PDB file of C-alpha atoms in Angstrom:
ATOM      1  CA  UNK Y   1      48.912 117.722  60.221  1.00  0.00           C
ATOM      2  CA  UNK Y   2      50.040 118.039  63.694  1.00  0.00           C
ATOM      3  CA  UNK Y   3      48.461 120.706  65.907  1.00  0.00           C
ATOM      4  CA  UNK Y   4      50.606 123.567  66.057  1.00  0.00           C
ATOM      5  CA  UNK Y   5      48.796 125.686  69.199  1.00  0.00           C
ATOM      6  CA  UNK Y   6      51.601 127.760  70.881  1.00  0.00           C
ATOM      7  CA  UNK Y   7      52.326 126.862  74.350  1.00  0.00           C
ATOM      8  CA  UNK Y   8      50.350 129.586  77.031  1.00  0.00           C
ATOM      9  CA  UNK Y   9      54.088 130.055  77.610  1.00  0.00           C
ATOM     10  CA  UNK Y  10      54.752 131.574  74.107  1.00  0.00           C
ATOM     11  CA  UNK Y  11      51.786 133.526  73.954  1.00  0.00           C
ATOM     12  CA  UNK Y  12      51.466 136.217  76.662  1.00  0.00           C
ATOM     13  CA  UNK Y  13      54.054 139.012  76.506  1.00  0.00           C
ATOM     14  CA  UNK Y  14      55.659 139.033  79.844  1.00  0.00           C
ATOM     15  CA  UNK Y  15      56.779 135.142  79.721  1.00  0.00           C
ATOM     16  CA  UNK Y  16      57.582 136.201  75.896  1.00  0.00           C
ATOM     17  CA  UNK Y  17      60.171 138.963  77.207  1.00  0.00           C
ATOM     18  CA  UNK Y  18      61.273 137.065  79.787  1.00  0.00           C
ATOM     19  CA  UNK Y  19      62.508 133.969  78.080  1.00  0.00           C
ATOM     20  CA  UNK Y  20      63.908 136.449  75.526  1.00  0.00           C
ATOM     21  CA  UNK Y  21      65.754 137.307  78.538  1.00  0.00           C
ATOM     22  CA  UNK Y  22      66.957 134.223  79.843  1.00  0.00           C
ATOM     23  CA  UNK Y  23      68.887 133.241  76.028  1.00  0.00           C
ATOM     24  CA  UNK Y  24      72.279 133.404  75.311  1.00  0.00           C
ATOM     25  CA  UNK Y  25      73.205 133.399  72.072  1.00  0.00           C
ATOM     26  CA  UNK Y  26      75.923 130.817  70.787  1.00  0.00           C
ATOM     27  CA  UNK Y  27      78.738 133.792  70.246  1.00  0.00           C
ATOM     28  CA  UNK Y  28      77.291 136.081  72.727  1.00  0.00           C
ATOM     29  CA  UNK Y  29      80.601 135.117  74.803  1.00  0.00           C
ATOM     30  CA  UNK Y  30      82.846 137.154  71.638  1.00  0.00           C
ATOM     31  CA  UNK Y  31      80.500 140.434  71.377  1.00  0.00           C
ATOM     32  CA  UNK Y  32      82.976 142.136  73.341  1.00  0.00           C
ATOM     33  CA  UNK Y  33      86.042 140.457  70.839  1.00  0.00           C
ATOM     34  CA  UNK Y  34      83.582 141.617  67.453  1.00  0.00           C
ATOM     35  CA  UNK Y  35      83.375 145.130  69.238  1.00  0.00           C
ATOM     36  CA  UNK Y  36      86.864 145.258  70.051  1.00  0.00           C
ATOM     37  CA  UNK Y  37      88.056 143.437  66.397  1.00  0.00           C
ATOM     38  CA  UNK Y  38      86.163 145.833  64.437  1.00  0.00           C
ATOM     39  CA  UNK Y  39      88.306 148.381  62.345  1.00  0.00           C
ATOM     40  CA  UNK Y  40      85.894 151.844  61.993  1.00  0.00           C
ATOM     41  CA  UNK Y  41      85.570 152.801  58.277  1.00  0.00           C
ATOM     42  CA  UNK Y  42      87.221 149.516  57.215  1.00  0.00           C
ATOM     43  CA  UNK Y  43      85.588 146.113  58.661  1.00  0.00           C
ATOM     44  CA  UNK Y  44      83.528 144.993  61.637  1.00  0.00           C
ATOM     45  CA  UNK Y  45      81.718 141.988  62.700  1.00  0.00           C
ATOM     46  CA  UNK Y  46      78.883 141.330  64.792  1.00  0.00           C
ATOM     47  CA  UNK Y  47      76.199 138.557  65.626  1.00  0.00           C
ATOM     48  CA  UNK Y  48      72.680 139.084  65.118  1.00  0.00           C
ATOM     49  CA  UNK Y  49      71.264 136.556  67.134  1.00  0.00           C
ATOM     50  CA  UNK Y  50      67.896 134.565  67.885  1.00  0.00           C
ATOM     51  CA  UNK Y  51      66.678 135.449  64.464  1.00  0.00           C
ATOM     52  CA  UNK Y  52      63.719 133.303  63.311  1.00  0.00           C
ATOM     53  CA  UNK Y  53      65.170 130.449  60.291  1.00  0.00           C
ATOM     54  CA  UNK Y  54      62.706 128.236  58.679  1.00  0.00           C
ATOM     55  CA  UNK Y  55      63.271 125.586  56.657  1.00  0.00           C
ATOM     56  CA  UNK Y  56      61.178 124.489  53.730  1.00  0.00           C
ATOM     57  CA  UNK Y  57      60.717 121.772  51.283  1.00  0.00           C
ATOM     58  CA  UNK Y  58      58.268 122.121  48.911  1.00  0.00           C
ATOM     59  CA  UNK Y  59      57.891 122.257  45.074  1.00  0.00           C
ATOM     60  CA  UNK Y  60      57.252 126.101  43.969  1.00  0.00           C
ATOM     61  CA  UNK Y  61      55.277 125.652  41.518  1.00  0.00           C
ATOM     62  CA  UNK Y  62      52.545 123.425  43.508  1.00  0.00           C
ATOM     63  CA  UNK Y  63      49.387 124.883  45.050  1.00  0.00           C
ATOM     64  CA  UNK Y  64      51.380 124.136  48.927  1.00  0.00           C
ATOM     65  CA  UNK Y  65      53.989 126.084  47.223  1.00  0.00           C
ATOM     66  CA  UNK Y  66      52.183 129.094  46.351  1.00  0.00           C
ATOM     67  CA  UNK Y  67      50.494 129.222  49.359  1.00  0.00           C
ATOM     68  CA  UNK Y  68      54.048 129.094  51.339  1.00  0.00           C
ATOM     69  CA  UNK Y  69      55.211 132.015  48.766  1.00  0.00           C
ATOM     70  CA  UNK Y  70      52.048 134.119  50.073  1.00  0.00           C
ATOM     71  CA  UNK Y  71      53.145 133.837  53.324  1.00  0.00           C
ATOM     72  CA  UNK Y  72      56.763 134.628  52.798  1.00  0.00           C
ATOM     73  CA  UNK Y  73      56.306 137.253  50.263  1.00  0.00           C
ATOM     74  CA  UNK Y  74      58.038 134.925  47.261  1.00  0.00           C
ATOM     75  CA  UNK Y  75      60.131 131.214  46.518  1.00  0.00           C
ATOM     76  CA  UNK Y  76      63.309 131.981  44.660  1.00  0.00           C
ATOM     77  CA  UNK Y  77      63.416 130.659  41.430  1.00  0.00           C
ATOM     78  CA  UNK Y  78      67.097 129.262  41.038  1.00  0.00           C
ATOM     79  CA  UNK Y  79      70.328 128.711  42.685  1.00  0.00           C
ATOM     80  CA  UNK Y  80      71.982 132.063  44.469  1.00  0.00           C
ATOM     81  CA  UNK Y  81      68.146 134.172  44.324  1.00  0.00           C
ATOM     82  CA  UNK Y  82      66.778 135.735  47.134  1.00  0.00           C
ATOM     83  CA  UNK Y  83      63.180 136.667  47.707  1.00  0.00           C
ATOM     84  CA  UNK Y  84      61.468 138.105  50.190  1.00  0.00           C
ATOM     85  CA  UNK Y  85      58.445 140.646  51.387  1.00  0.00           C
ATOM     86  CA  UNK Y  86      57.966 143.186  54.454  1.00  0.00           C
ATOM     87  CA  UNK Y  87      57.616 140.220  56.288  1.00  0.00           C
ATOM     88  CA  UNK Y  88      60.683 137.964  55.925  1.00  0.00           C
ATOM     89  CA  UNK Y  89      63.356 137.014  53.463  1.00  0.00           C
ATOM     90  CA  UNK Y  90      63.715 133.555  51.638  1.00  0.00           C
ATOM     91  CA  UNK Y  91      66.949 131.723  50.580  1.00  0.00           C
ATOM     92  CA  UNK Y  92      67.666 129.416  47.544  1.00  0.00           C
ATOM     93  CA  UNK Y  93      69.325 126.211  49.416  1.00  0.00           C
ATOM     94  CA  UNK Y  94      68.286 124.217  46.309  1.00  0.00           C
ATOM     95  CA  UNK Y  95      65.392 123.105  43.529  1.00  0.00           C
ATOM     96  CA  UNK Y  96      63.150 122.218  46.042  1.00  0.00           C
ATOM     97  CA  UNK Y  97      64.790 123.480  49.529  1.00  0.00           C
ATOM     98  CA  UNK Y  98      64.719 126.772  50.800  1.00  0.00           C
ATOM     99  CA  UNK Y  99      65.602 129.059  53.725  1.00  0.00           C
ATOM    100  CA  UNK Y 100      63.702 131.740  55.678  1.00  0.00           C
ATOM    101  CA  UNK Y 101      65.176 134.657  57.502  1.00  0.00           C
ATOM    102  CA  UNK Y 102      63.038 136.830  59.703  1.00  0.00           C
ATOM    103  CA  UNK Y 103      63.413 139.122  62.470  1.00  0.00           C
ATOM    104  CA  UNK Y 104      63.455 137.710  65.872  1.00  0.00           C
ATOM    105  CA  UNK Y 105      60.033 138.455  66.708  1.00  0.00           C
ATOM    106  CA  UNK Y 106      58.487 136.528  63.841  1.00  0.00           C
ATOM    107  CA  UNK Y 107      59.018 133.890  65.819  1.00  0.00           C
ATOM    108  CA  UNK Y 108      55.902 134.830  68.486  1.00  0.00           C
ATOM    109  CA  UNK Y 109      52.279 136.116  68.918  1.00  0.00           C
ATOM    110  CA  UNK Y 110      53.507 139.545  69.249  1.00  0.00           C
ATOM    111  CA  UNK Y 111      55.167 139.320  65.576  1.00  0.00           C
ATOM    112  CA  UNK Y 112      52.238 137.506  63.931  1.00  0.00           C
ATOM    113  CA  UNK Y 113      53.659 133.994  64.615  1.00  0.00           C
ATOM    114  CA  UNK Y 114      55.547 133.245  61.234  1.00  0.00           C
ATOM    115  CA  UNK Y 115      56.363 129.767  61.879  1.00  0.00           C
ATOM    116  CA  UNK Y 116      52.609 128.939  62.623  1.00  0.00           C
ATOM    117  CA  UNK Y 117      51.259 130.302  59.435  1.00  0.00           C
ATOM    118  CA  UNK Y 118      53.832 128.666  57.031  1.00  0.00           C
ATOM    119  CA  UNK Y 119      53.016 125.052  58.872  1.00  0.00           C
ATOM    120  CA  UNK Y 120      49.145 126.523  58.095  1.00  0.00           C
ATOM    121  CA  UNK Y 121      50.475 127.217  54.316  1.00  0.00           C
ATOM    122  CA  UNK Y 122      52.077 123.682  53.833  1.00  0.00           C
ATOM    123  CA  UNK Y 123      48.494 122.271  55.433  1.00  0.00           C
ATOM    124  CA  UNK Y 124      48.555 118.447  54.364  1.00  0.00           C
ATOM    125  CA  UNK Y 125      49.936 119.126  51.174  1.00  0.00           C
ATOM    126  CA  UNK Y 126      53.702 117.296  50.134  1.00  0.00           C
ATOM    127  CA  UNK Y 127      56.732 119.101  51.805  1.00  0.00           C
ATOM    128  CA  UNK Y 128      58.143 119.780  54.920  1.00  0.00           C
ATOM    129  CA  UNK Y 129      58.011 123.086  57.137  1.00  0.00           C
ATOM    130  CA  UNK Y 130      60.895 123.153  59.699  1.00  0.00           C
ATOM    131  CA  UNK Y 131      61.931 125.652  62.712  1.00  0.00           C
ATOM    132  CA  UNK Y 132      65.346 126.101  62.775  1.00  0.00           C
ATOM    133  CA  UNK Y 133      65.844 128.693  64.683  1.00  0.00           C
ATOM    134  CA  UNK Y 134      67.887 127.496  67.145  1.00  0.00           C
ATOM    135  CA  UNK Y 135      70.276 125.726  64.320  1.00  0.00           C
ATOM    136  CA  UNK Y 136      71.850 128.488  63.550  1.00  0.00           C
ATOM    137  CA  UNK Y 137      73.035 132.398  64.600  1.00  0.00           C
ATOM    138  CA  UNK Y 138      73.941 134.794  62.046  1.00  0.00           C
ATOM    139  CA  UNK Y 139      77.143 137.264  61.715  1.00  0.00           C
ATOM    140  CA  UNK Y 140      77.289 140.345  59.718  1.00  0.00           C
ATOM    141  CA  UNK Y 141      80.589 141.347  58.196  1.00  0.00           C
ATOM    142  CA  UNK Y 142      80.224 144.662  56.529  1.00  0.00           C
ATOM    143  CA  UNK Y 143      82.647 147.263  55.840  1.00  0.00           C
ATOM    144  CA  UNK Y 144      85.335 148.049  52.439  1.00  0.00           C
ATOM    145  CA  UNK Y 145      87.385 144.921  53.535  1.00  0.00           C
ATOM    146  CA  UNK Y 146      84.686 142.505  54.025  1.00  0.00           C
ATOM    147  CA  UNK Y 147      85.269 140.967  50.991  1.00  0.00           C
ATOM    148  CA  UNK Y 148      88.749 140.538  51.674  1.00  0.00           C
ATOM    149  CA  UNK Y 149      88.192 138.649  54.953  1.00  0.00           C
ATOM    150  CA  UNK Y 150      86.135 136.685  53.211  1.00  0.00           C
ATOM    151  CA  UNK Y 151      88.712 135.868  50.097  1.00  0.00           C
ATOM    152  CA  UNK Y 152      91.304 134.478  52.753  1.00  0.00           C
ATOM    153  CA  UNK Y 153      89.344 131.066  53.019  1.00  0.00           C
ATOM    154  CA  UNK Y 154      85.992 130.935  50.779  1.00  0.00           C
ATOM    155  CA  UNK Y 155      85.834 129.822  47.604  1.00  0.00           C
ATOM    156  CA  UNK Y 156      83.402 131.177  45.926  1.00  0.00           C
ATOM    157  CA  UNK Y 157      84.270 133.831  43.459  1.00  0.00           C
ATOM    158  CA  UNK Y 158      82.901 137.095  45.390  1.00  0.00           C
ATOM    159  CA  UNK Y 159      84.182 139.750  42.664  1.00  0.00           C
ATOM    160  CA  UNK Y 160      80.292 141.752  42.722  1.00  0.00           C
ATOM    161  CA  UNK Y 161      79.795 140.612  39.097  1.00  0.00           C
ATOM    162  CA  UNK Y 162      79.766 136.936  40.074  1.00  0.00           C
ATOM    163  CA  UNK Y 163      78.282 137.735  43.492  1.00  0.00           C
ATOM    164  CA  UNK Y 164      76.673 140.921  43.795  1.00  0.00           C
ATOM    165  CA  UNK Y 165      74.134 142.030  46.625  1.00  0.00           C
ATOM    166  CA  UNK Y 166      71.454 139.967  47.048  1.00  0.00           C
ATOM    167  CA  UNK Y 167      72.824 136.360  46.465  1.00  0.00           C
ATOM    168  CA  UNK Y 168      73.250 133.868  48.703  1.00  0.00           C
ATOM    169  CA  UNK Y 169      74.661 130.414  48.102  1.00  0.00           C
ATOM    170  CA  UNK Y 170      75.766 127.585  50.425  1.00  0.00           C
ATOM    171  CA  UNK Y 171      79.506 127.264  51.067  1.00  0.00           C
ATOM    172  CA  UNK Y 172      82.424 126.646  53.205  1.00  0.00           C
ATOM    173  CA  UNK Y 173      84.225 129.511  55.501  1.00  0.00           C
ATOM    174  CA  UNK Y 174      87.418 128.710  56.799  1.00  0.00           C
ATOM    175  CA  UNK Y 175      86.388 124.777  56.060  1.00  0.00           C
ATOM    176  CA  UNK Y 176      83.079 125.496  58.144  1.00  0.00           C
ATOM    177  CA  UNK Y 177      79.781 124.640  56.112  1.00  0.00           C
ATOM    178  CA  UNK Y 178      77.551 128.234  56.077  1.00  0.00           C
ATOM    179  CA  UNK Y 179      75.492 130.144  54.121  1.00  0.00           C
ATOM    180  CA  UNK Y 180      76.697 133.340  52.308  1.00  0.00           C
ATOM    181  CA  UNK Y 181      74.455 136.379  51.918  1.00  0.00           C
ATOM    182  CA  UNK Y 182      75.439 139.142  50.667  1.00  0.00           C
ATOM    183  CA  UNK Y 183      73.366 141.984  51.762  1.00  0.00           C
ATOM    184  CA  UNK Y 184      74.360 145.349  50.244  1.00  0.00           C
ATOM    185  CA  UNK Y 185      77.732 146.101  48.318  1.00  0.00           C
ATOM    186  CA  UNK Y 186      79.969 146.030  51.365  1.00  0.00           C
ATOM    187  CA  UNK Y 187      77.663 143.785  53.744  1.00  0.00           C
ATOM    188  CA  UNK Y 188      77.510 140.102  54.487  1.00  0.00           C
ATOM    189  CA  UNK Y 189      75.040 137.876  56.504  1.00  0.00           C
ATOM    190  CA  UNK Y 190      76.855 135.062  57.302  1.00  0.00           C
ATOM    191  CA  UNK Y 191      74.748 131.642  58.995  1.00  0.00           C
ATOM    192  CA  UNK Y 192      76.811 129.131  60.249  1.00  0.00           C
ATOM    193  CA  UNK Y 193      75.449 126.783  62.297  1.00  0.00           C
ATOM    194  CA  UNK Y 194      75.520 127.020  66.178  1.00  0.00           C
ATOM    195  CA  UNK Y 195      77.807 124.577  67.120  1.00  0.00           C
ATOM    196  CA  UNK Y 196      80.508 126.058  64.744  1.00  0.00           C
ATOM    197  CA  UNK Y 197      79.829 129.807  65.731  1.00  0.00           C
ATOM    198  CA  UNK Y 198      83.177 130.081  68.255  1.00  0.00           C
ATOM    199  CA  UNK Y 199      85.608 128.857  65.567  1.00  0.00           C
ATOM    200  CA  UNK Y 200      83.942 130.585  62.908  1.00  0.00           C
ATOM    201  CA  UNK Y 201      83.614 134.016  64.730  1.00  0.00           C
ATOM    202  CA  UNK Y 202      87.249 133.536  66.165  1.00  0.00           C
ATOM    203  CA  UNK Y 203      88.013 132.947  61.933  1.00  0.00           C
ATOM    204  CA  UNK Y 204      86.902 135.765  60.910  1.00  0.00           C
ATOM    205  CA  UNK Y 205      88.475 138.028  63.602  1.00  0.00           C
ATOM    206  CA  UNK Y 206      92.112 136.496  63.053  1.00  0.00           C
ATOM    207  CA  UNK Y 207      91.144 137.195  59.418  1.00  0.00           C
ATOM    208  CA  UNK Y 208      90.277 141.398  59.847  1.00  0.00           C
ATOM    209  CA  UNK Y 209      93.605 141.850  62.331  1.00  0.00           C
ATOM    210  CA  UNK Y 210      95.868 142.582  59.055  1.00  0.00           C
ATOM    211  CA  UNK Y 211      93.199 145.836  58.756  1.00  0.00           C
ATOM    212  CA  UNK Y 212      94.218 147.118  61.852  1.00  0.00           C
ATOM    213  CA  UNK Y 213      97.897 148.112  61.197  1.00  0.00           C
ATOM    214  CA  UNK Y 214      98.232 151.823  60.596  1.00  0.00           C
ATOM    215  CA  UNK Y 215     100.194 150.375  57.400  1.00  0.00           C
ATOM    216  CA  UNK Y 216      97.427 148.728  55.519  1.00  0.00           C
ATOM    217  CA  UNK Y 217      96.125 151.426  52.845  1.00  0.00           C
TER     218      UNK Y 217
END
């Protein structure tokens, strides 16, 4: 397997805070359009960027795949399951595909370096261990009409007995390919990827303007 040393650059925690510093996130440029879009008490939407995304192939069930779920804190076990530890969470993308989420910092030294120990995990064995951190940002839609902006142009069924908090499945928002979290029973992670983010974010904000007339109950 390749040598995955971090770069001197990577490792010492002033150059680590100061390239933090120098990123802008893909929708950074619509924080102030979120903010401004956001109903209180009824829907808002935010980015949570530079989170760390991994992507893995690997068969569960084999020794690689054990050792991956050690790392992770759990593989889900079938289509729409989410698993996860302390230390980050892990997305179903498909029988052998999957998708990890962890904070920001996971990413570094100073957050124990999460990519580095999964491409440890995998070691020579079959499969694939993939940063993808810069593929995609994620937006949060939370609130008692989240579900409703999301009903204007997704297709999944998202009544909380078909899709209730902690599912996520692959889909299309407002014909943009993304994954669909749902995070707690009026949140949603939302990860499209980063060359969509404008349209998408500017989607989902000409899809909550309906909640701020004074008429909607």
């Amino acid at each position: 397997m390749a040598e995955t040393a971090l770069p001197a650059e990577t490792s010492n925690p002033a150059n680590i805070d100061k390239l933090r510093g120098a990123r802008r996130s893909p929708a950074s440029h619509l924080s102030e359009n979120f903010a401004s879009g956001s109903v209180a008490g009824t829907v808002a939407l935010k980015e949570i960027p530079f989170q760390t995304m991994v992507g893995i192939r690997v068969d569960r069930d084999s020794d690689a795949g054990r050792r991956l779920a050690s790392v992770t804190g759990g593989l889900p076990a079938a289509c729409g399951e989410v698993a996860g530890g302390e230390r980050a969470t892990t997305l179903w993308l498909g029988p052998d595909e999957f998708l990890v989420v962890a904070p920001e910092t996971a990413h570094d030294s100073l957050g124990g370096d999460l990519v580095r120990a999964l491409f440890e995990a995998l070691g020579d064995a079959p499969g694939q261990v993939v940063d993808l951190s810069a593929n995609r940002t994620t937006f949060e839609l939370s609130g008692i009409r989240a579900k409703d902006v999301l009903e204007k142009s997704c297709s999944l069924d998202l009544h909380p007995r078909a899709f209730h908090a902690g599912t996520a499945l692959t889909t299309e928002i407002g014909n943009i390919p993304a994954v669909l979290w749902k995070t707690g029973e009026e949140s949603f992670r939302i990860f499209p990827r980063a060359s969509f983010a404008d349209f998408l974010g500017r989607w989902l904000l000409d899809g909550m303007k309906e909640f701020a007339s004074p008429e909607v109950p």
